[in-house]
mmCIF file of C-alpha atoms and ligand atoms in Angstrom:
data_model
loop_
_atom_site.group_PDB
_atom_site.id
_atom_site.type_symbol
_atom_site.label_atom_id
_atom_site.label_comp_id
_atom_site.label_asym_id
_atom_site.label_seq_id
_atom_site.Cartn_x
_atom_site.Cartn_y
_atom_site.Cartn_z
ATOM 1 C CA MET A 34 0.000 0.000 0.000
ATOM 2 C CA SER A 35 1.321 3.453 -0.906
ATOM 3 C CA SER A 36 1.819 5.994 1.867
ATOM 4 C CA GLU A 37 1.543 9.056 -0.434
ATOM 5 C CA SER A 38 -0.277 11.739 1.517
ATOM 6 C CA HIS A 39 -2.980 12.606 -1.034
ATOM 7 C CA GLU A 40 -4.109 9.077 -1.841
ATOM 8 C CA ARG A 41 -3.967 5.422 -0.887
ATOM 9 C CA ILE A 42 -3.078 2.822 -3.492
ATOM 10 C CA LEU A 43 -4.261 -0.697 -2.767
ATOM 11 C CA PRO A 44 -3.920 -3.847 -4.863
ATOM 12 C CA ALA A 45 -7.388 -4.938 -6.065
ATOM 13 C CA GLY A 46 -7.160 -8.221 -4.104
ATOM 14 C CA GLU A 47 -6.368 -6.474 -0.817
ATOM 15 C CA LEU A 48 -9.142 -3.916 -1.342
ATOM 16 C CA HIS A 49 -11.568 -6.758 -2.134
ATOM 17 C CA GLU A 50 -10.708 -8.595 1.098
ATOM 18 C CA PHE A 51 -11.103 -5.326 3.048
ATOM 19 C CA VAL A 52 -14.597 -4.790 1.581
ATOM 20 C CA VAL A 53 -15.643 -8.400 2.280
ATOM 21 C CA ARG A 54 -14.479 -8.061 5.899
ATOM 22 C CA LEU A 55 -16.351 -4.741 6.264
ATOM 23 C CA TRP A 56 -19.681 -6.192 5.130
ATOM 24 C CA ARG A 57 -19.190 -9.372 7.177
ATOM 25 C CA CYS A 58 -18.738 -7.118 10.245
ATOM 26 C CA ALA A 59 -21.851 -5.142 9.205
ATOM 27 C CA GLY A 60 -23.850 -8.407 9.274
ATOM 28 C CA SER A 61 -23.893 -9.564 5.643
ATOM 29 C CA ALA A 62 -23.689 -13.287 4.910
ATOM 30 C CA GLU A 63 -20.414 -14.341 3.258
ATOM 31 C CA ALA A 64 -21.988 -14.605 -0.223
ATOM 32 C CA GLU A 65 -23.553 -11.142 0.064
ATOM 33 C CA ALA A 66 -20.300 -9.568 1.280
ATOM 34 C CA ARG A 67 -18.468 -11.123 -1.688
ATOM 35 C CA LEU A 68 -21.058 -9.933 -4.235
ATOM 36 C CA ILE A 69 -20.795 -6.359 -2.912
ATOM 37 C CA ALA A 70 -16.982 -6.480 -2.935
ATOM 38 C CA ASP A 71 -16.903 -8.002 -6.467
ATOM 39 C CA HIS A 72 -19.117 -5.213 -7.760
ATOM 40 C CA LEU A 73 -17.515 -2.221 -6.035
ATOM 41 C CA VAL A 74 -13.903 -3.219 -6.672
ATOM 42 C CA SER A 75 -14.728 -4.064 -10.272
ATOM 43 C CA ALA A 76 -16.155 -0.519 -10.723
ATOM 44 C CA ASN A 77 -12.869 0.935 -9.422
ATOM 45 C CA LEU A 78 -10.904 -1.380 -11.727
ATOM 46 C CA ALA A 79 -13.013 -0.223 -14.697
ATOM 47 C CA GLY A 80 -12.111 3.399 -13.850
ATOM 48 C CA HIS A 81 -15.567 4.342 -12.500
ATOM 49 C CA ASP A 82 -14.479 5.431 -9.007
ATOM 50 C CA SER A 83 -17.838 7.176 -8.666
ATOM 51 C CA HIS A 84 -19.411 3.700 -8.328
ATOM 52 C CA GLY A 85 -16.638 1.878 -6.496
ATOM 53 C CA VAL A 86 -15.744 1.506 -2.827
ATOM 54 C CA GLY A 87 -16.486 5.232 -2.339
ATOM 55 C CA MET A 88 -20.180 4.215 -2.159
ATOM 56 C CA ILE A 89 -19.597 2.342 1.135
ATOM 57 C CA PRO A 90 -20.272 5.304 3.505
ATOM 58 C CA THR A 91 -23.579 5.999 1.705
ATOM 59 C CA TYR A 92 -24.607 2.337 2.045
ATOM 60 C CA ILE A 93 -23.726 2.321 5.763
ATOM 61 C CA ARG A 94 -25.823 5.485 6.300
ATOM 62 C CA SER A 95 -28.674 3.946 4.273
ATOM 63 C CA ILE A 96 -28.664 0.875 6.539
ATOM 64 C CA ALA A 97 -28.603 3.091 9.649
ATOM 65 C CA GLY A 98 -31.566 5.053 8.246
ATOM 66 C CA GLY A 99 -33.538 1.796 7.831
ATOM 67 C CA HIS A 100 -33.557 1.972 4.016
ATOM 68 C CA LEU A 101 -31.103 -0.650 2.707
ATOM 69 C CA GLN A 102 -31.905 -4.170 3.971
ATOM 70 C CA ILE A 103 -29.021 -6.515 4.769
ATOM 71 C CA ASN A 104 -29.307 -10.200 3.699
ATOM 72 C CA GLN A 105 -32.453 -9.536 1.678
ATOM 73 C CA HIS A 106 -33.161 -11.041 -1.760
ATOM 74 C CA ALA A 107 -35.079 -10.221 -4.929
ATOM 75 C CA ARG A 108 -38.561 -11.775 -5.167
ATOM 76 C CA LEU A 109 -40.024 -12.928 -8.490
ATOM 77 C CA THR A 110 -43.461 -11.282 -8.650
ATOM 78 C CA LYS A 111 -44.461 -12.334 -12.190
ATOM 79 C CA ASP A 112 -43.181 -14.978 -14.603
ATOM 80 C CA ALA A 113 -44.612 -14.410 -18.087
ATOM 81 C CA GLY A 114 -42.159 -16.709 -19.854
ATOM 82 C CA ALA A 115 -39.902 -14.331 -21.746
ATOM 83 C CA VAL A 116 -40.656 -11.523 -19.276
ATOM 84 C CA LEU A 117 -39.747 -11.685 -15.601
ATOM 85 C CA THR A 118 -40.541 -9.068 -12.954
ATOM 86 C CA PHE A 119 -38.675 -8.884 -9.662
ATOM 87 C CA ASP A 120 -39.223 -6.847 -6.508
ATOM 88 C CA GLY A 121 -35.765 -5.980 -5.177
ATOM 89 C CA GLN A 122 -37.209 -5.695 -1.645
ATOM 90 C CA LYS A 123 -34.715 -2.920 -0.760
ATOM 91 C CA ALA A 124 -31.932 -5.513 -0.845
ATOM 92 C CA PHE A 125 -28.391 -4.640 -1.813
ATOM 93 C CA GLY A 126 -28.553 -3.984 -5.561
ATOM 94 C CA GLN A 127 -25.445 -6.120 -5.865
ATOM 95 C CA VAL A 128 -27.592 -9.057 -4.688
ATOM 96 C CA ALA A 129 -31.007 -8.214 -6.197
ATOM 97 C CA ALA A 130 -29.660 -7.357 -9.666
ATOM 98 C CA ARG A 131 -27.431 -10.465 -9.640
ATOM 99 C CA GLU A 132 -30.485 -12.642 -8.999
ATOM 100 C CA ALA A 133 -32.641 -10.843 -11.591
ATOM 101 C CA ILE A 134 -29.952 -10.771 -14.293
ATOM 102 C CA ASP A 135 -28.982 -14.432 -13.743
ATOM 103 C CA ALA A 136 -32.638 -15.396 -14.219
ATOM 104 C CA GLY A 137 -32.844 -13.246 -17.366
ATOM 105 C CA ILE A 138 -29.683 -14.807 -18.809
ATOM 106 C CA GLU A 139 -31.075 -18.299 -18.267
ATOM 107 C CA ARG A 140 -34.367 -17.296 -19.959
ATOM 108 C CA ALA A 141 -32.648 -15.600 -22.924
ATOM 109 C CA GLN A 142 -30.431 -18.642 -23.483
ATOM 110 C CA ARG A 143 -33.541 -20.838 -23.516
ATOM 111 C CA LEU A 144 -35.887 -18.589 -25.540
ATOM 112 C CA GLY A 145 -33.599 -16.378 -27.640
ATOM 113 C CA LEU A 146 -34.658 -13.250 -25.790
ATOM 114 C CA ALA A 147 -35.893 -12.146 -22.390
ATOM 115 C CA ALA A 148 -36.857 -8.970 -20.575
ATOM 116 C CA VAL A 149 -36.370 -8.462 -16.856
ATOM 117 C CA GLY A 150 -38.011 -5.775 -14.748
ATOM 118 C CA LEU A 151 -36.353 -5.113 -11.397
ATOM 119 C CA HIS A 152 -37.854 -2.527 -9.064
ATOM 120 C CA ASN A 153 -37.425 -1.414 -5.474
ATOM 121 C CA SER A 154 -33.784 -2.470 -5.344
ATOM 122 C CA HIS A 155 -31.167 -0.500 -3.457
ATOM 123 C CA HIS A 156 -28.345 0.993 -5.597
ATOM 124 C CA ILE A 157 -27.348 -1.367 -8.425
ATOM 125 C CA GLY A 158 -24.106 0.546 -8.982
ATOM 126 C CA ARG A 159 -22.214 0.413 -12.260
ATOM 127 C CA ILE A 160 -24.705 -0.842 -14.846
ATOM 128 C CA GLY A 161 -21.900 -2.091 -17.122
ATOM 129 C CA PHE A 162 -21.260 -4.801 -14.515
ATOM 130 C CA TRP A 163 -24.677 -6.342 -15.277
ATOM 131 C CA ALA A 164 -24.214 -5.965 -19.019
ATOM 132 C CA GLU A 165 -20.819 -7.685 -18.748
ATOM 133 C CA ALA A 166 -22.518 -10.660 -17.066
ATOM 134 C CA CYS A 167 -24.787 -10.920 -20.130
ATOM 135 C CA ALA A 168 -21.827 -10.596 -22.528
ATOM 136 C CA ARG A 169 -19.872 -13.292 -20.665
ATOM 137 C CA ALA A 170 -22.827 -15.593 -21.402
ATOM 138 C CA GLY A 171 -22.539 -14.590 -25.097
ATOM 139 C CA LEU A 172 -25.610 -12.327 -24.981
ATOM 140 C CA VAL A 173 -26.450 -8.779 -26.084
ATOM 141 C CA SER A 174 -28.229 -6.580 -23.513
ATOM 142 C CA PHE A 175 -29.848 -3.156 -23.093
ATOM 143 C CA HIS A 176 -30.548 -1.569 -19.724
ATOM 144 C CA PHE A 177 -32.828 1.370 -18.897
ATOM 145 C CA VAL A 178 -32.425 2.552 -15.307
ATOM 146 C CA ASN A 179 -34.037 5.190 -13.106
ATOM 147 C CA VAL A 180 -33.250 6.415 -9.610
ATOM 148 C CA THR A 181 -36.605 6.702 -7.884
ATOM 149 C CA GLY A 182 -37.471 9.868 -6.026
ATOM 150 C CA ASP A 183 -33.981 11.336 -5.636
ATOM 151 C CA PRO A 184 -33.891 14.110 -8.243
ATOM 152 C CA MET A 185 -30.539 15.649 -9.132
ATOM 153 C CA VAL A 186 -30.903 16.551 -12.816
ATOM 154 C CA ALA A 187 -32.776 19.485 -14.371
ATOM 155 C CA PRO A 188 -34.862 18.893 -17.515
ATOM 156 C CA PHE A 189 -33.686 20.573 -20.734
ATOM 157 C CA GLY A 190 -35.094 24.101 -20.452
ATOM 158 C CA GLY A 191 -35.662 23.772 -16.671
ATOM 159 C CA SER A 192 -33.690 25.150 -13.711
ATOM 160 C CA ASP A 193 -34.140 22.744 -10.794
ATOM 161 C CA ARG A 194 -33.693 19.013 -10.078
ATOM 162 C CA ARG A 195 -36.545 16.804 -11.288
ATOM 163 C CA PHE A 196 -35.138 13.294 -11.958
ATOM 164 C CA GLY A 197 -32.114 11.085 -11.323
ATOM 165 C CA THR A 198 -28.928 10.488 -13.287
ATOM 166 C CA ASN A 199 -30.784 7.629 -15.050
ATOM 167 C CA PRO A 200 -28.106 5.539 -16.763
ATOM 168 C CA PHE A 201 -28.466 3.760 -20.105
ATOM 169 C CA CYS A 202 -26.287 0.793 -21.025
ATOM 170 C CA ALA A 203 -25.874 -1.585 -23.991
ATOM 171 C CA ILE A 204 -23.362 -4.342 -24.693
ATOM 172 C CA PHE A 205 -22.300 -6.412 -27.707
ATOM 173 C CA PRO A 206 -20.156 -9.497 -26.977
ATOM 174 C CA ARG A 207 -17.123 -10.268 -29.150
ATOM 175 C CA PRO A 208 -15.719 -13.797 -28.778
ATOM 176 C CA GLY A 209 -12.062 -13.631 -27.764
ATOM 177 C CA ARG A 210 -12.176 -9.820 -27.392
ATOM 178 C CA ALA A 211 -13.549 -7.302 -24.903
ATOM 179 C CA PRO A 212 -17.231 -6.540 -25.582
ATOM 180 C CA LEU A 213 -18.385 -3.206 -26.996
ATOM 181 C CA LEU A 214 -19.938 -1.478 -23.975
ATOM 182 C CA LEU A 215 -21.923 1.743 -23.773
ATOM 183 C CA ASP A 216 -22.532 2.604 -20.120
ATOM 184 C CA PHE A 217 -23.214 6.122 -18.924
ATOM 185 C CA ALA A 218 -25.403 8.381 -16.832
ATOM 186 C CA THR A 219 -27.746 10.587 -18.868
ATOM 187 C CA SER A 220 -26.555 13.546 -16.798
ATOM 188 C CA ALA A 221 -23.526 15.376 -18.244
ATOM 189 C CA ILE A 222 -21.465 13.694 -15.494
ATOM 190 C CA ALA A 223 -22.394 11.023 -12.928
ATOM 191 C CA PHE A 224 -23.311 12.349 -9.456
ATOM 192 C CA GLY A 225 -20.473 10.262 -7.986
ATOM 193 C CA LYS A 226 -18.015 12.176 -10.138
ATOM 194 C CA THR A 227 -19.111 15.407 -8.399
ATOM 195 C CA ARG A 228 -18.455 13.628 -5.072
ATOM 196 C CA VAL A 229 -14.946 12.596 -6.159
ATOM 197 C CA ALA A 230 -14.208 16.162 -7.441
ATOM 198 C CA TRP A 231 -15.652 17.701 -4.239
ATOM 199 C CA HIS A 232 -13.407 15.459 -2.101
ATOM 200 C CA LYS A 233 -10.389 16.355 -4.220
ATOM 201 C CA GLY A 234 -11.282 20.075 -4.140
ATOM 202 C CA VAL A 235 -11.236 20.367 -7.949
ATOM 203 C CA PRO A 236 -13.828 21.932 -10.314
ATOM 204 C CA VAL A 237 -15.894 19.845 -12.747
ATOM 205 C CA GLN A 238 -16.114 20.384 -16.504
ATOM 206 C CA ASP A 239 -18.214 23.123 -18.132
ATOM 207 C CA ASN A 240 -21.919 22.603 -18.967
ATOM 208 C CA ALA A 241 -22.422 19.949 -16.272
ATOM 209 C CA LEU A 242 -23.896 21.891 -13.318
ATOM 210 C CA ILE A 243 -26.168 24.784 -12.399
ATOM 211 C CA ASP A 244 -26.414 26.306 -8.935
ATOM 212 C CA ALA A 245 -29.566 26.766 -6.830
ATOM 213 C CA ALA A 246 -30.373 29.940 -8.780
ATOM 214 C CA GLY A 247 -30.142 28.050 -12.095
ATOM 215 C CA GLN A 248 -26.806 29.668 -13.053
ATOM 216 C CA ALA A 249 -23.964 27.696 -14.719
ATOM 217 C CA THR A 250 -21.177 26.666 -12.306
ATOM 218 C CA ASN A 251 -18.121 24.352 -12.163
ATOM 219 C CA ASP A 252 -18.261 24.009 -8.362
ATOM 220 C CA PRO A 253 -19.134 20.393 -7.333
ATOM 221 C CA ALA A 254 -20.126 21.699 -3.859
ATOM 222 C CA VAL A 255 -23.549 22.694 -5.238
ATOM 223 C CA MET A 256 -24.382 18.960 -5.307
ATOM 224 C CA HIS A 257 -23.179 18.347 -1.734
ATOM 225 C CA GLU A 258 -23.954 21.468 0.307
ATOM 226 C CA ALA A 259 -27.266 23.365 0.578
ATOM 227 C CA PRO A 260 -28.654 25.282 -1.190
ATOM 228 C CA TYR A 261 -28.489 22.523 -3.796
ATOM 229 C CA GLY A 262 -28.041 23.052 -7.505
ATOM 230 C CA SER A 263 -28.584 20.477 -10.269
ATOM 231 C CA LEU A 264 -26.749 18.408 -12.819
ATOM 232 C CA LEU A 265 -27.618 19.081 -16.455
ATOM 233 C CA PRO A 266 -28.519 16.302 -18.905
ATOM 234 C CA PHE A 267 -25.789 15.425 -21.425
ATOM 235 C CA GLY A 268 -26.344 16.408 -25.053
ATOM 236 C CA LEU A 269 -29.009 19.119 -24.543
ATOM 237 C CA HIS A 270 -32.521 17.926 -25.523
ATOM 238 C CA LYS A 271 -31.261 14.503 -26.701
ATOM 239 C CA GLY A 272 -29.784 13.497 -23.333
ATOM 240 C CA TYR A 273 -32.866 14.815 -21.574
ATOM 241 C CA ALA A 274 -35.142 12.769 -23.869
ATOM 242 C CA LEU A 275 -33.105 9.595 -23.189
ATOM 243 C CA ALA A 276 -33.203 10.312 -19.425
ATOM 244 C CA ALA A 277 -36.987 10.676 -19.606
ATOM 245 C CA MET A 278 -37.303 7.306 -21.399
ATOM 246 C CA CYS A 279 -35.009 5.687 -18.782
ATOM 247 C CA GLU A 280 -37.371 7.050 -16.117
ATOM 248 C CA ILE A 281 -40.441 5.571 -17.833
ATOM 249 C CA LEU A 282 -38.966 2.317 -19.199
ATOM 250 C CA GLY A 283 -36.759 1.741 -16.145
ATOM 251 C CA GLY A 284 -39.119 3.020 -13.462
ATOM 252 C CA ALA A 285 -42.692 2.474 -14.689
ATOM 253 C CA LEU A 286 -42.345 -0.592 -16.984
ATOM 254 C CA SER A 287 -40.371 -2.576 -14.381
ATOM 255 C CA GLY A 288 -43.254 -2.323 -11.905
ATOM 256 C CA GLY A 289 -41.469 0.390 -9.952
ATOM 257 C CA ARG A 290 -41.985 4.082 -9.362
ATOM 258 C CA THR A 291 -41.043 7.220 -11.229
ATOM 259 C CA THR A 292 -40.041 10.531 -9.648
ATOM 260 C CA TYR A 293 -42.683 13.078 -8.570
ATOM 261 C CA THR A 294 -43.872 14.752 -5.373
ATOM 262 C CA GLU A 295 -45.326 11.594 -3.800
ATOM 263 C CA THR A 296 -42.221 9.437 -4.407
ATOM 264 C CA LEU A 297 -39.529 11.889 -3.234
ATOM 265 C CA GLN A 298 -37.074 10.255 -0.801
ATOM 266 C CA THR A 299 -36.382 11.985 2.478
ATOM 267 C CA SER A 300 -32.738 10.833 2.492
ATOM 268 C CA HIS A 301 -30.012 11.114 -0.174
ATOM 269 C CA ASP A 302 -28.472 7.941 1.285
ATOM 270 C CA ALA A 303 -31.439 5.793 0.229
ATOM 271 C CA ILE A 304 -30.736 5.153 -3.454
ATOM 272 C CA PHE A 305 -33.443 3.038 -5.023
ATOM 273 C CA ASN A 306 -32.952 1.911 -8.600
ATOM 274 C CA CYS A 307 -35.368 0.322 -11.047
ATOM 275 C CA MET A 308 -34.013 -1.353 -14.175
ATOM 276 C CA THR A 309 -35.631 -2.823 -17.263
ATOM 277 C CA THR A 310 -33.210 -5.137 -19.067
ATOM 278 C CA ILE A 311 -33.646 -6.657 -22.504
ATOM 279 C CA ILE A 312 -31.390 -9.630 -23.237
ATOM 280 C CA LEU A 313 -30.944 -11.097 -26.729
ATOM 281 C CA ASP A 314 -29.138 -14.212 -27.925
ATOM 282 C CA PRO A 315 -27.205 -13.080 -31.036
ATOM 283 C CA GLN A 316 -27.198 -16.706 -32.217
ATOM 284 C CA ALA A 317 -30.975 -16.463 -32.643
ATOM 285 C CA PHE A 318 -30.520 -13.943 -35.487
ATOM 286 C CA ASP A 319 -29.831 -15.044 -39.051
ATOM 287 C CA ALA A 320 -26.600 -13.048 -39.147
ATOM 288 C CA PRO A 321 -23.560 -15.315 -39.630
ATOM 289 C CA GLN A 322 -21.499 -12.250 -40.630
ATOM 290 C CA MET A 323 -22.381 -10.307 -37.447
ATOM 291 C CA GLN A 324 -18.943 -10.432 -35.799
ATOM 292 C CA ALA A 325 -17.083 -9.701 -39.038
ATOM 293 C CA GLU A 326 -19.375 -6.728 -39.678
ATOM 294 C CA ALA A 327 -18.741 -5.391 -36.169
ATOM 295 C CA GLU A 328 -14.964 -5.757 -36.567
ATOM 296 C CA ALA A 329 -15.002 -4.124 -39.994
ATOM 297 C CA PHE A 330 -16.797 -1.119 -38.499
ATOM 298 C CA VAL A 331 -14.378 -0.890 -35.564
ATOM 299 C CA GLU A 332 -11.424 -0.952 -37.950
ATOM 300 C CA TRP A 333 -13.103 1.642 -40.195
ATOM 301 C CA VAL A 334 -13.765 4.215 -37.458
ATOM 302 C CA LYS A 335 -10.304 3.746 -35.976
ATOM 303 C CA ALA A 336 -8.804 4.595 -39.346
ATOM 304 C CA SER A 337 -10.135 8.159 -39.099
ATOM 305 C CA PRO A 338 -7.229 10.627 -38.957
ATOM 306 C CA GLN A 339 -6.838 11.645 -35.304
ATOM 307 C CA SER A 340 -7.956 15.207 -34.558
ATOM 308 C CA GLY A 341 -5.905 15.570 -31.355
ATOM 309 C CA ASP A 342 -3.697 13.609 -28.950
ATOM 310 C CA ALA A 343 -6.344 11.095 -27.870
ATOM 311 C CA ALA A 344 -6.522 7.823 -29.800
ATOM 312 C CA ILE A 345 -9.882 6.840 -31.292
ATOM 313 C CA GLN A 346 -11.570 4.320 -29.044
ATOM 314 C CA VAL A 347 -14.681 2.198 -29.279
ATOM 315 C CA PRO A 348 -17.185 2.011 -26.382
ATOM 316 C CA GLY A 349 -15.823 -0.174 -23.588
ATOM 317 C CA GLU A 350 -12.180 0.300 -24.505
ATOM 318 C CA TRP A 351 -11.699 2.998 -21.860
ATOM 319 C CA GLU A 352 -12.816 0.577 -19.119
ATOM 320 C CA GLU A 353 -10.626 -2.234 -20.527
ATOM 321 C CA SER A 354 -7.487 -0.128 -20.485
ATOM 322 C CA ASN A 355 -8.241 1.094 -16.929
ATOM 323 C CA ARG A 356 -8.721 -2.505 -15.863
ATOM 324 C CA ARG A 357 -5.388 -3.601 -17.300
ATOM 325 C CA ARG A 358 -3.564 -0.660 -15.701
ATOM 326 C CA ARG A 359 -5.249 -0.863 -12.293
ATOM 327 C CA GLU A 360 -4.868 -4.628 -12.044
ATOM 328 C CA ARG A 361 -1.148 -4.048 -12.520
ATOM 329 C CA ASN A 362 -0.640 -0.832 -10.500
ATOM 330 C CA GLY A 363 -3.377 -1.020 -7.878
ATOM 331 C CA ILE A 364 -6.384 1.209 -7.167
ATOM 332 C CA ALA A 365 -5.738 4.784 -6.004
ATOM 333 C CA ILE A 366 -8.303 6.321 -3.643
ATOM 334 C CA ASP A 367 -8.104 9.962 -2.608
ATOM 335 C CA ARG A 368 -7.350 10.480 1.092
ATOM 336 C CA SER A 369 -10.652 12.185 1.919
ATOM 337 C CA SER A 370 -12.751 9.373 0.398
ATOM 338 C CA TRP A 371 -10.515 6.747 2.052
ATOM 339 C CA ASN A 372 -10.913 8.358 5.506
ATOM 340 C CA GLU A 373 -14.695 8.332 5.030
ATOM 341 C CA ILE A 374 -14.522 4.635 4.080
ATOM 342 C CA LEU A 375 -12.437 3.813 7.176
ATOM 343 C CA ASN A 376 -14.920 5.685 9.402
ATOM 344 C CA ALA A 377 -17.741 3.715 7.782
ATOM 345 C CA ALA A 378 -15.788 0.486 8.416
ATOM 346 C CA LEU A 379 -15.515 1.407 12.092
ATOM 347 C CA GLU A 380 -19.248 2.042 12.195
ATOM 348 C CA ALA A 381 -19.805 -1.324 10.476
ATOM 349 C CA GLY A 382 -17.976 -2.984 13.374
ATOM 350 C CA VAL A 383 -14.461 -3.558 11.986
ATOM 351 C CA PRO A 384 -12.187 -3.356 15.095
ATOM 352 C CA ALA A 385 -10.175 -0.107 15.300
ATOM 353 C CA ASP A 386 -6.854 -1.971 15.713
ATOM 354 C CA GLU A 387 -7.559 -3.879 12.495
ATOM 355 C CA LEU A 388 -8.153 -0.591 10.646
ATOM 356 C CA ALA A 389 -4.960 1.013 11.975
ATOM 357 C CA ARG A 390 -2.822 -0.532 9.230
ATOM 358 C CA TYR A 391 -5.037 1.057 6.578
ATOM 359 C CA ARG A 392 -4.753 4.618 7.948
HETATM 360 N N1 NAD B 618 -26.920 3.032 -10.417
HETATM 361 C C1 NAD B 618 -27.159 4.273 -10.749
HETATM 362 O O1 NAD B 618 -28.152 4.858 -10.306
HETATM 363 C C2 NAD B 618 -26.247 5.012 -11.676
HETATM 364 C C3 NAD B 618 -26.570 6.315 -12.041
HETATM 365 C C4 NAD B 618 -25.721 6.990 -12.912
HETATM 366 C C5 NAD B 618 -24.557 6.386 -13.390
HETATM 367 N N2 NAD B 618 -24.276 5.116 -13.010
HETATM 368 C C6 NAD B 618 -23.026 4.470 -13.465
HETATM 369 O O2 NAD B 618 -21.980 5.416 -13.364
HETATM 370 C C7 NAD B 618 -20.923 5.040 -14.231
HETATM 371 C C8 NAD B 618 -20.283 6.265 -14.783
HETATM 372 O O3 NAD B 618 -21.153 6.944 -15.677
HETATM 373 P P1 NAD B 618 -20.619 8.212 -16.482
HETATM 374 O O4 NAD B 618 -21.777 8.888 -17.046
HETATM 375 O O5 NAD B 618 -19.693 8.979 -15.615
HETATM 376 O O6 NAD B 618 -19.763 7.491 -17.609
HETATM 377 P P2 NAD B 618 -18.675 8.164 -18.588
HETATM 378 O O7 NAD B 618 -19.013 9.580 -18.883
HETATM 379 O O8 NAD B 618 -17.314 7.873 -18.018
HETATM 380 O O9 NAD B 618 -18.891 7.350 -19.942
HETATM 381 C C9 NAD B 618 -18.556 5.994 -19.976
HETATM 382 C C10 NAD B 618 -18.907 5.439 -21.329
HETATM 383 O O10 NAD B 618 -18.234 6.156 -22.372
HETATM 384 C C11 NAD B 618 -17.373 5.249 -23.088
HETATM 385 N N3 NAD B 618 -16.207 5.990 -23.512
HETATM 386 C C12 NAD B 618 -15.317 6.658 -22.733
HETATM 387 N N4 NAD B 618 -14.384 7.252 -23.498
HETATM 388 C C13 NAD B 618 -14.690 6.942 -24.770
HETATM 389 C C14 NAD B 618 -14.102 7.269 -26.036
HETATM 390 N N5 NAD B 618 -13.016 8.040 -26.127
HETATM 391 N N6 NAD B 618 -14.677 6.776 -27.147
HETATM 392 C C15 NAD B 618 -15.777 5.998 -27.071
HETATM 393 N N7 NAD B 618 -16.384 5.665 -25.927
HETATM 394 C C16 NAD B 618 -15.839 6.141 -24.793
HETATM 395 C C17 NAD B 618 -17.056 4.176 -22.079
HETATM 396 O O11 NAD B 618 -16.577 2.999 -22.706
HETATM 397 C C18 NAD B 618 -18.433 4.003 -21.448
HETATM 398 O O12 NAD B 618 -19.289 3.285 -22.285
HETATM 399 C C19 NAD B 618 -21.550 4.081 -15.241
HETATM 400 O O13 NAD B 618 -21.016 2.804 -14.986
HETATM 401 C C20 NAD B 618 -23.050 4.100 -14.919
HETATM 402 O O14 NAD B 618 -23.690 2.855 -15.088
HETATM 403 C C21 NAD B 618 -25.097 4.415 -12.170
#
């Protein structure tokens, strides 16, 4: 572990064991603790620190507030053959989404396609993680997600927070290669990225935030200190339109709730996600040239003359290169986030003397 003052660098394996221990102390069964650790550390490895171990303090506060339920499971509420609906029962999203997605994968492999509605689950984290499970099984998937009742994003043309950062995700598996993966929030930046910037004391990019008066700002504090501002949707009206469809397809179609006065959460720590997932077996299509066509396109776009220093990438490549680098060099966590995580570990019941070596 590095002792640099501004950050801690931990090997992924050591961080994983730390997270398992933390959730075991908090009361999770071994399998649950491992699912949470797998998910969070994998988000850090992919480069999405906003959805990695930095979420732990929020989860601990959500448990303390009576929102997130330890050792709870998803419950199948309707089986319509190719369409399954699950109530996440406020379980860890890492558990509820695992159960829902595994069931969807099994159905899609049997039928050629399946849709899974999951509602009332606690935070399901980095959506790419669920898409990657589908791709590992050789399947294509699409995911529409909402964050019920915790508005942070202003509608295009509006000036206050009305809906969540509603991510959209799609994956295309490539045998022997990393899948093509689109996975992003429909806000200009993910909320977690404002948390990371706030902890680091750095501004965020232009056109991502407005303050409480509706004025443009780069200060991430407007998302963390009252009076609260809002995130903006990405891509003007187009990002807003996609966010709205994530709210309806993710929130309403899955059997869950959308965001309006009656569904507003009283706590920012209670993050409830709904997700509608569509899973397709590419083998069910009459498209023997599918992989060759995908590769030809990838090669074609990469042949575009570069306009700047950054190489042309395809969706998912950014995560792959982070993964390779972080598996080799370890995961760096800024000191402020790490201290918060250690305090949460103490609250979870990890003995203080055990935590001393991590300080
Ligand atoms: N559970 C929730 O409620 C929730 C809410 C919002 C976001 N999220 C998660 O937060 C994470 C971060 O979201 P974000 O909006 O910050 O993502 P982001 O802005 O970092 O975008 C990531 C996407 O862009 C692609 N990408 C990056 N650089 C690229 C390039 N040069 N060329 C082509 N593609 C490129 C990546 O492969 C990936 O598909 C995601 O994993 C998302 O699922 C979860």
